[in-house]
Amino acid sequence: SSPVPDPELVAQEVNEKINASRRNLQSLSCSTGNTIDDCWRCDPNWEKNRRRLADCAIGFGKNAIGGRDGKIYVVTDSGDHPVNPKQGTLRYGAIQKEPLWIIFARDMVIKLKQELILNSFKTIDGRGASVHIAGGPCITIQYVTNIIIHGVNIHDCKQGGNANVRDSPEHYGWRTLSDGDGISIFGGSHVWVDHCSLSNCRDGLIDAIHGSTAITISNNYLTHHDKVMLLGHSDSYTRDRIMQVTIAFNHFGEGLVQRMPRCRHGYFHVVNNDYTHWKMYAIGGSASPTINSQGNRFLAPDRRENKEVTKHENTPQSKWKKWNWRSQGDEMLNGAFFTPSGAGASSSYAKASSLSARPSSSVGSMTMGAGVLGCRKGRRC
């Protein structure tokens, strides 16, 4: 997927969306200014029109429609078979060729035997049930497009691989050892991960590499993990220069260490997130990524050596001072500080602008619902 043609227009469009959603909802107490939530959460009948969610994304992943134009597929069986999945299991729905909006018949814990390899145009929608994908390999989005993952608990993910795994009704193949990420995006595009709770995986919670782009990561609650989010494969892998990722309205919570995110090459818009815990640093990068940090709240740890939000990885200052990293309207607490570099002018951040930031003073209310919501039929989420 090519980069967004004119990100300034995207930003303007999202700004208009934010203002419109604020106008529409002024009479409703559930409005928070979190544009994604304000688009659907106020509707007590969300369950009768689940697919409406697909029109609520913002940022670089806003065109991810998932399974909006397909049938509803109901997961009734928490079991798993990597090569011959039974109808009613999550894997059976995930690998189909046609668009599907996947929902869950009841609360379930799904311990996958191998990584779940999604086919294009799929939504995994956990609303209305307590759904955990945990204790085994987790989710892989590889060379596919239009994926929405919403309302799922993803934790304690392990490595998979050295095994055959089916990725479509017609094809299965040998998989080498996987990293053990919560969600691994590999050459994927138009991906939206929203309102998930992620913790304690073997490698990353959400990693996007190998030319992945057009991604929004929003409203997630991330806890108890070391290397939280890697965006960009390696310093030498220049195809990641097309990468554009929006990280918005997330709560980076207790027990996190570093990489929130760690960026390479591409364009990263980090906007209106709440950073309450990090042990080493919050936002890092190498290989000249463009990082546009706006309207976030950064609460530094007590250790004096770790109060810097940013980390320019393994690079001399003579090089990193040319990288475009800026902080605009961020709130710095407990001695937190952001080391900017490169250009300050807005024009240099055009390709890293995907929505209009709200003031950092609103971050608490906008991220209060981060993570999996307790949605029940007939009630607002």
Coordinates of C-alpha atoms in Angstrom, one line a residue:
S1 CA 0.0 0.0 0.0
S2 CA 1.5 3.3 -1.0
P3 CA 1.8 6.1 1.7
V4 CA -1.2 8.4 2.2
P5 CA -1.0 10.9 -0.8
D6 CA -1.5 14.1 1.2
P7 CA -1.3 13.6 4.9
E8 CA -2.2 17.2 5.5
L9 CA -5.6 16.5 4.0
V10 CA -5.9 13.4 6.1
A11 CA -5.2 15.5 9.2
Q12 CA -7.7 18.2 8.1
E13 CA -10.4 15.5 7.4
V14 CA -9.9 14.0 10.8
N15 CA -10.1 17.4 12.4
E16 CA -13.4 18.0 10.7
K17 CA -14.5 14.5 11.9
I18 CA -13.5 15.4 15.5
N19 CA -15.5 18.6 15.4
A20 CA -18.5 17.0 13.8
S21 CA -18.5 14.2 16.4
R22 CA -18.3 16.7 19.1
R23 CA -21.3 18.7 17.7
N24 CA -23.4 15.5 17.3
L25 CA -22.8 14.3 20.8
Q26 CA -22.9 17.5 22.8
S27 CA -26.2 16.4 24.2
L28 CA -24.9 12.9 25.2
S29 CA -22.9 12.6 28.3
C30 CA -20.8 9.7 26.8
S31 CA -18.9 12.0 24.5
T32 CA -15.2 12.3 25.5
G33 CA -13.6 13.9 22.4
N34 CA -12.1 10.5 21.6
T35 CA -13.4 10.5 18.0
I36 CA -13.3 6.7 17.5
D37 CA -15.4 6.0 20.6
D38 CA -17.7 9.0 20.0
C39 CA -18.5 7.5 16.6
W40 CA -20.1 4.3 18.1
R41 CA -20.0 3.8 21.8
C42 CA -23.0 6.0 22.6
D43 CA -25.3 3.7 20.7
P44 CA -27.0 1.2 23.1
N45 CA -27.9 -0.9 20.0
W46 CA -24.3 -1.4 18.9
E47 CA -24.9 -5.1 18.8
K48 CA -27.6 -4.8 16.1
N49 CA -25.2 -2.8 13.9
R50 CA -21.7 -4.1 14.7
R51 CA -20.3 -3.3 11.3
R52 CA -20.7 0.4 11.9
L53 CA -17.5 0.2 13.8
A54 CA -15.6 -0.2 10.5
D55 CA -16.5 3.4 9.7
C56 CA -15.1 4.8 12.9
A57 CA -11.3 4.4 12.4
I58 CA -9.1 7.4 12.1
G59 CA -5.5 8.0 11.3
F60 CA -3.4 6.0 8.8
G61 CA -5.4 2.8 9.2
K62 CA -8.7 4.6 8.7
N63 CA -9.5 2.8 5.5
A64 CA -9.3 -0.7 7.1
I65 CA -12.8 -2.0 6.6
G66 CA -12.1 -5.6 7.9
G67 CA -15.1 -7.8 7.2
R68 CA -17.6 -5.0 6.9
D69 CA -18.9 -6.1 3.6
G70 CA -19.2 -9.8 4.5
K71 CA -21.3 -12.1 6.6
I72 CA -21.2 -12.5 10.4
Y73 CA -19.3 -15.6 11.5
V74 CA -19.9 -16.8 15.0
V75 CA -17.2 -18.6 16.9
T76 CA -18.9 -21.3 19.0
D77 CA -15.9 -23.6 19.7
S78 CA -12.8 -22.5 21.5
G79 CA -10.8 -25.4 20.2
D80 CA -8.1 -25.2 17.5
H81 CA -6.5 -27.4 14.8
P82 CA -3.7 -25.7 12.8
V83 CA -4.2 -27.6 9.6
N84 CA -7.8 -28.9 9.6
P85 CA -9.8 -26.3 11.7
K86 CA -13.4 -27.2 12.5
Q87 CA -16.3 -25.0 11.5
G88 CA -17.2 -22.8 14.5
T89 CA -13.6 -22.3 15.5
L90 CA -11.8 -19.0 15.3
R91 CA -9.2 -20.4 12.8
Y92 CA -11.9 -21.7 10.4
G93 CA -13.3 -18.2 10.1
A94 CA -9.9 -16.4 10.0
I95 CA -8.6 -18.3 7.0
Q96 CA -11.6 -18.0 4.7
K97 CA -11.2 -16.1 1.4
E98 CA -14.4 -14.0 1.7
P99 CA -14.8 -11.0 4.0
L100 CA -16.1 -12.1 7.4
W101 CA -17.1 -10.2 10.6
I102 CA -16.1 -12.6 13.3
I103 CA -17.9 -12.5 16.7
F104 CA -18.1 -14.9 19.7
A105 CA -21.1 -16.8 21.0
R106 CA -19.9 -16.6 24.6
D107 CA -17.0 -15.9 26.9
M108 CA -14.0 -18.0 25.9
V109 CA -10.3 -18.6 26.3
I110 CA -8.7 -19.7 23.1
K111 CA -5.3 -21.3 23.4
L112 CA -4.1 -21.6 19.8
K113 CA -1.8 -24.5 18.9
Q114 CA 0.0 -22.5 16.2
E115 CA -0.1 -18.8 15.2
L116 CA -3.4 -17.7 13.7
I117 CA -2.7 -16.6 10.1
L118 CA -5.5 -14.2 9.1
N119 CA -6.7 -13.9 5.5
S120 CA -7.7 -10.4 4.1
F121 CA -10.9 -8.6 4.9
K122 CA -11.5 -10.0 8.4
T123 CA -12.8 -8.4 11.6
I124 CA -12.3 -10.1 15.0
D125 CA -14.9 -8.4 17.2
G126 CA -14.9 -9.5 20.8
R127 CA -17.6 -7.2 22.0
G128 CA -20.4 -8.8 24.1
A129 CA -18.1 -11.6 25.3
S130 CA -14.9 -11.9 27.3
V131 CA -12.5 -13.3 24.8
H132 CA -8.9 -14.2 25.6
I133 CA -6.4 -15.4 23.0
A134 CA -3.7 -16.6 25.4
G135 CA -1.2 -19.2 26.4
G136 CA -0.2 -20.3 22.9
P137 CA 1.0 -18.6 19.7
C138 CA -1.1 -15.6 18.8
I139 CA -2.1 -13.5 15.7
T140 CA -0.2 -13.1 12.4
I141 CA -1.2 -10.6 9.7
Q142 CA 1.1 -11.5 6.9
Y143 CA 0.9 -10.0 3.4
V144 CA -2.8 -9.4 3.8
T145 CA -4.9 -6.3 3.9
N146 CA -8.0 -4.8 5.6
I147 CA -7.9 -6.3 9.1
I148 CA -9.7 -5.0 12.2
I149 CA -9.0 -6.5 15.7
H150 CA -11.3 -5.1 18.4
G151 CA -12.2 -6.0 21.9
V152 CA -9.9 -9.0 22.5
N153 CA -7.6 -9.8 25.4
I154 CA -4.2 -11.0 24.0
H155 CA -1.6 -12.2 26.5
D156 CA 1.0 -14.8 27.5
C157 CA 1.7 -15.5 23.8
K158 CA 4.3 -18.1 23.0
Q159 CA 6.4 -19.0 20.0
G160 CA 4.9 -21.3 17.4
G161 CA 6.3 -22.9 14.3
N162 CA 8.3 -25.8 13.0
A163 CA 4.8 -27.0 12.0
N164 CA 2.3 -26.9 9.2
V165 CA -0.3 -24.2 9.5
R166 CA -3.3 -23.4 7.2
D167 CA -3.6 -19.9 5.9
S168 CA -6.5 -20.4 3.4
P169 CA -9.1 -23.1 2.6
E170 CA -6.8 -24.3 -0.2
H171 CA -3.4 -23.9 1.3
Y172 CA -1.3 -24.9 4.3
G173 CA 2.4 -24.6 4.6
W174 CA 5.4 -25.2 6.8
R175 CA 6.0 -22.3 9.3
T176 CA 9.4 -21.6 10.8
L177 CA 9.7 -20.5 14.4
S178 CA 7.6 -17.4 15.1
D179 CA 8.6 -14.6 17.5
G180 CA 5.8 -15.0 20.0
D181 CA 4.3 -11.6 19.4
G182 CA 0.7 -10.7 20.5
I183 CA 0.0 -9.3 17.0
S184 CA 2.6 -9.6 14.3
I185 CA 2.0 -7.5 11.2
F186 CA 4.4 -8.6 8.4
G187 CA 3.9 -6.9 5.0
G188 CA 0.3 -6.1 6.0
S189 CA -1.6 -2.9 5.2
H190 CA -4.9 -1.2 6.2
V191 CA -4.8 -2.7 9.7
W192 CA -6.7 -1.3 12.8
V193 CA -6.1 -2.7 16.3
D194 CA -8.6 -1.1 18.7
H195 CA -9.7 -1.6 22.3
C196 CA -7.6 -4.6 23.0
S197 CA -5.8 -5.4 26.2
L198 CA -2.3 -6.9 25.6
S199 CA 0.3 -8.1 28.1
N200 CA 3.2 -10.5 28.7
C201 CA 4.1 -11.9 25.3
R202 CA 7.4 -13.5 24.4
D203 CA 8.6 -10.8 22.0
G204 CA 6.5 -7.8 21.1
L205 CA 2.9 -7.0 22.0
I206 CA 2.3 -5.4 18.5
D207 CA 5.1 -5.5 15.9
A208 CA 4.8 -4.2 12.4
I209 CA 7.7 -5.0 10.0
H210 CA 8.6 -5.8 6.3
G211 CA 6.9 -3.0 4.5
S212 CA 3.7 -2.9 6.6
T213 CA 1.8 0.4 6.4
A214 CA -1.5 2.2 6.8
I215 CA -1.9 1.1 10.4
T216 CA -3.8 2.6 13.4
I217 CA -3.2 1.3 16.9
S218 CA -5.8 2.9 19.2
N219 CA -7.5 2.6 22.5
N220 CA -5.4 -0.3 23.7
Y221 CA -4.3 -1.0 27.2
L222 CA -0.8 -2.4 27.3
T223 CA 0.8 -3.7 30.5
H224 CA 3.5 -6.1 32.0
H225 CA 5.8 -6.4 29.0
D226 CA 9.4 -5.5 28.1
K227 CA 9.6 -4.7 24.3
V228 CA 6.2 -3.3 23.7
M229 CA 6.0 -2.3 20.1
L230 CA 8.5 -2.6 17.2
L231 CA 7.7 -0.6 14.0
G232 CA 10.3 -1.4 11.4
H233 CA 12.3 -4.5 10.7
S234 CA 15.9 -3.5 10.8
D235 CA 18.1 -0.5 10.1
S236 CA 19.1 -2.0 6.7
Y237 CA 15.5 -2.8 5.6
T238 CA 14.7 0.3 3.7
R239 CA 11.3 -0.9 2.4
D240 CA 9.9 0.2 5.7
R241 CA 10.4 3.8 4.5
I242 CA 6.7 3.6 3.3
M243 CA 5.5 2.8 6.8
Q244 CA 2.9 5.1 8.3
V245 CA 1.4 4.3 11.7
T246 CA -1.0 6.2 14.0
I247 CA -0.8 5.5 17.7
A248 CA -3.7 7.2 19.4
F249 CA -5.7 7.1 22.7
N250 CA -3.7 4.1 24.1
H251 CA -2.8 3.7 27.8
F252 CA 0.8 2.4 28.2
G253 CA 0.4 1.1 31.8
E254 CA 2.1 -0.8 34.6
G255 CA 5.0 -3.1 34.1
L256 CA 6.2 -1.8 30.8
V257 CA 9.9 -1.3 30.1
Q258 CA 10.6 0.2 26.6
R259 CA 9.6 0.5 22.9
M260 CA 6.3 2.4 23.1
P261 CA 7.1 2.3 20.1
R262 CA 10.6 1.8 18.7
C263 CA 10.5 3.1 15.2
R264 CA 12.6 2.8 12.0
H265 CA 12.6 4.6 8.6
G266 CA 8.9 5.5 8.4
Y267 CA 6.4 8.1 9.6
F268 CA 4.9 7.7 13.1
H269 CA 2.1 9.9 14.6
V270 CA 1.9 9.4 18.4
V271 CA -1.1 11.3 19.6
N272 CA -3.2 11.7 22.8
N273 CA -1.8 8.6 24.6
D274 CA -1.3 8.2 28.3
Y275 CA 2.1 7.0 29.4
T276 CA 2.0 6.1 33.1
H277 CA 4.8 3.6 33.3
W278 CA 8.1 3.0 31.6
K279 CA 11.4 1.6 33.1
M280 CA 13.9 2.5 30.4
Y281 CA 12.3 4.9 27.8
A282 CA 9.0 5.4 26.1
I283 CA 9.6 6.3 22.4
G284 CA 12.8 5.3 20.6
G285 CA 14.1 4.8 17.1
S286 CA 16.9 4.4 14.6
A287 CA 17.5 4.7 10.9
S288 CA 16.0 8.2 10.6
P289 CA 12.2 7.7 11.4
T290 CA 10.0 10.7 11.5
I291 CA 8.2 10.9 14.9
N292 CA 5.4 13.4 15.5
S293 CA 4.4 13.3 19.2
Q294 CA 1.4 15.5 20.0
G295 CA -0.9 15.9 23.0
N296 CA 0.4 13.0 25.0
R297 CA 0.8 12.7 28.7
F298 CA 4.2 11.4 29.9
L299 CA 4.7 10.4 33.6
A300 CA 8.3 9.7 34.1
P301 CA 9.6 6.9 36.5
D302 CA 11.2 8.0 39.7
R303 CA 14.8 6.9 38.7
R304 CA 16.7 10.0 37.5
E305 CA 18.5 8.1 34.7
N306 CA 15.2 7.1 33.0
K307 CA 13.2 10.3 32.9
E308 CA 13.9 10.9 29.2
V309 CA 10.9 10.0 27.0
T310 CA 13.1 9.4 23.9
K311 CA 15.9 7.2 23.0
H312 CA 18.0 7.7 19.8
E313 CA 19.1 4.0 19.4
N314 CA 22.8 3.1 18.7
T315 CA 23.5 6.3 16.8
P316 CA 25.9 9.2 17.3
Q317 CA 24.4 12.6 17.9
S318 CA 26.0 13.9 14.7
K319 CA 23.6 11.6 12.9
W320 CA 20.4 11.6 15.0
K321 CA 20.3 15.4 15.3
K322 CA 19.1 15.3 11.7
W323 CA 16.1 13.0 12.4
N324 CA 12.8 14.7 12.6
W325 CA 11.4 14.1 16.0
R326 CA 9.1 16.7 17.6
S327 CA 7.0 17.1 20.7
Q328 CA 4.0 19.4 20.5
G329 CA 1.6 20.0 23.3
D330 CA 2.8 17.0 25.3
E331 CA 2.4 17.1 29.1
M332 CA 5.6 16.2 30.9
L333 CA 5.2 15.0 34.5
N334 CA 7.6 13.9 37.3
G335 CA 10.6 15.4 35.4
A336 CA 9.8 13.7 32.0
F337 CA 11.6 15.3 29.0
F338 CA 11.6 14.7 25.3
T339 CA 14.8 15.3 23.2
P340 CA 13.6 16.8 19.9
S341 CA 15.8 16.7 16.8
G342 CA 15.8 17.7 13.2
A343 CA 13.2 20.1 11.8
G344 CA 10.6 21.9 13.9
A345 CA 8.5 23.1 11.0
S346 CA 5.1 21.5 10.4
S347 CA 5.9 20.8 6.7
S348 CA 8.6 18.3 7.8
Y349 CA 5.9 16.3 9.6
A350 CA 3.3 16.2 6.9
K351 CA 3.7 12.5 6.3
A352 CA 3.6 11.9 10.0
S353 CA 0.3 13.8 10.5
S354 CA -2.9 11.8 10.5
L355 CA -5.3 13.5 12.8
S356 CA -5.7 16.6 14.9
A357 CA -4.4 16.3 18.5
R358 CA -6.7 17.4 21.3
P359 CA -5.1 19.1 24.3
S360 CA -3.1 16.8 26.6
S361 CA -5.4 17.9 29.5
S362 CA -8.1 15.7 27.8
V363 CA -5.9 12.6 27.7
G364 CA -7.3 11.2 31.0
S365 CA -10.9 11.2 29.8
M366 CA -10.0 10.1 26.2
T367 CA -8.1 7.0 27.4
M368 CA -10.2 6.1 30.4
G369 CA -11.9 3.3 28.4
A370 CA -8.6 2.0 26.9
G371 CA -8.4 -1.8 26.6
V372 CA -11.3 -4.3 26.3
L373 CA -14.7 -2.7 27.1
G374 CA -17.3 -4.6 29.1
C375 CA -19.9 -4.4 26.3
R376 CA -23.4 -5.9 27.0
K377 CA -26.3 -6.1 24.6
G378 CA -28.8 -3.3 24.9
R379 CA -26.4 -1.0 26.8
R380 CA -23.8 1.5 25.8
C381 CA -20.3 0.0 25.9

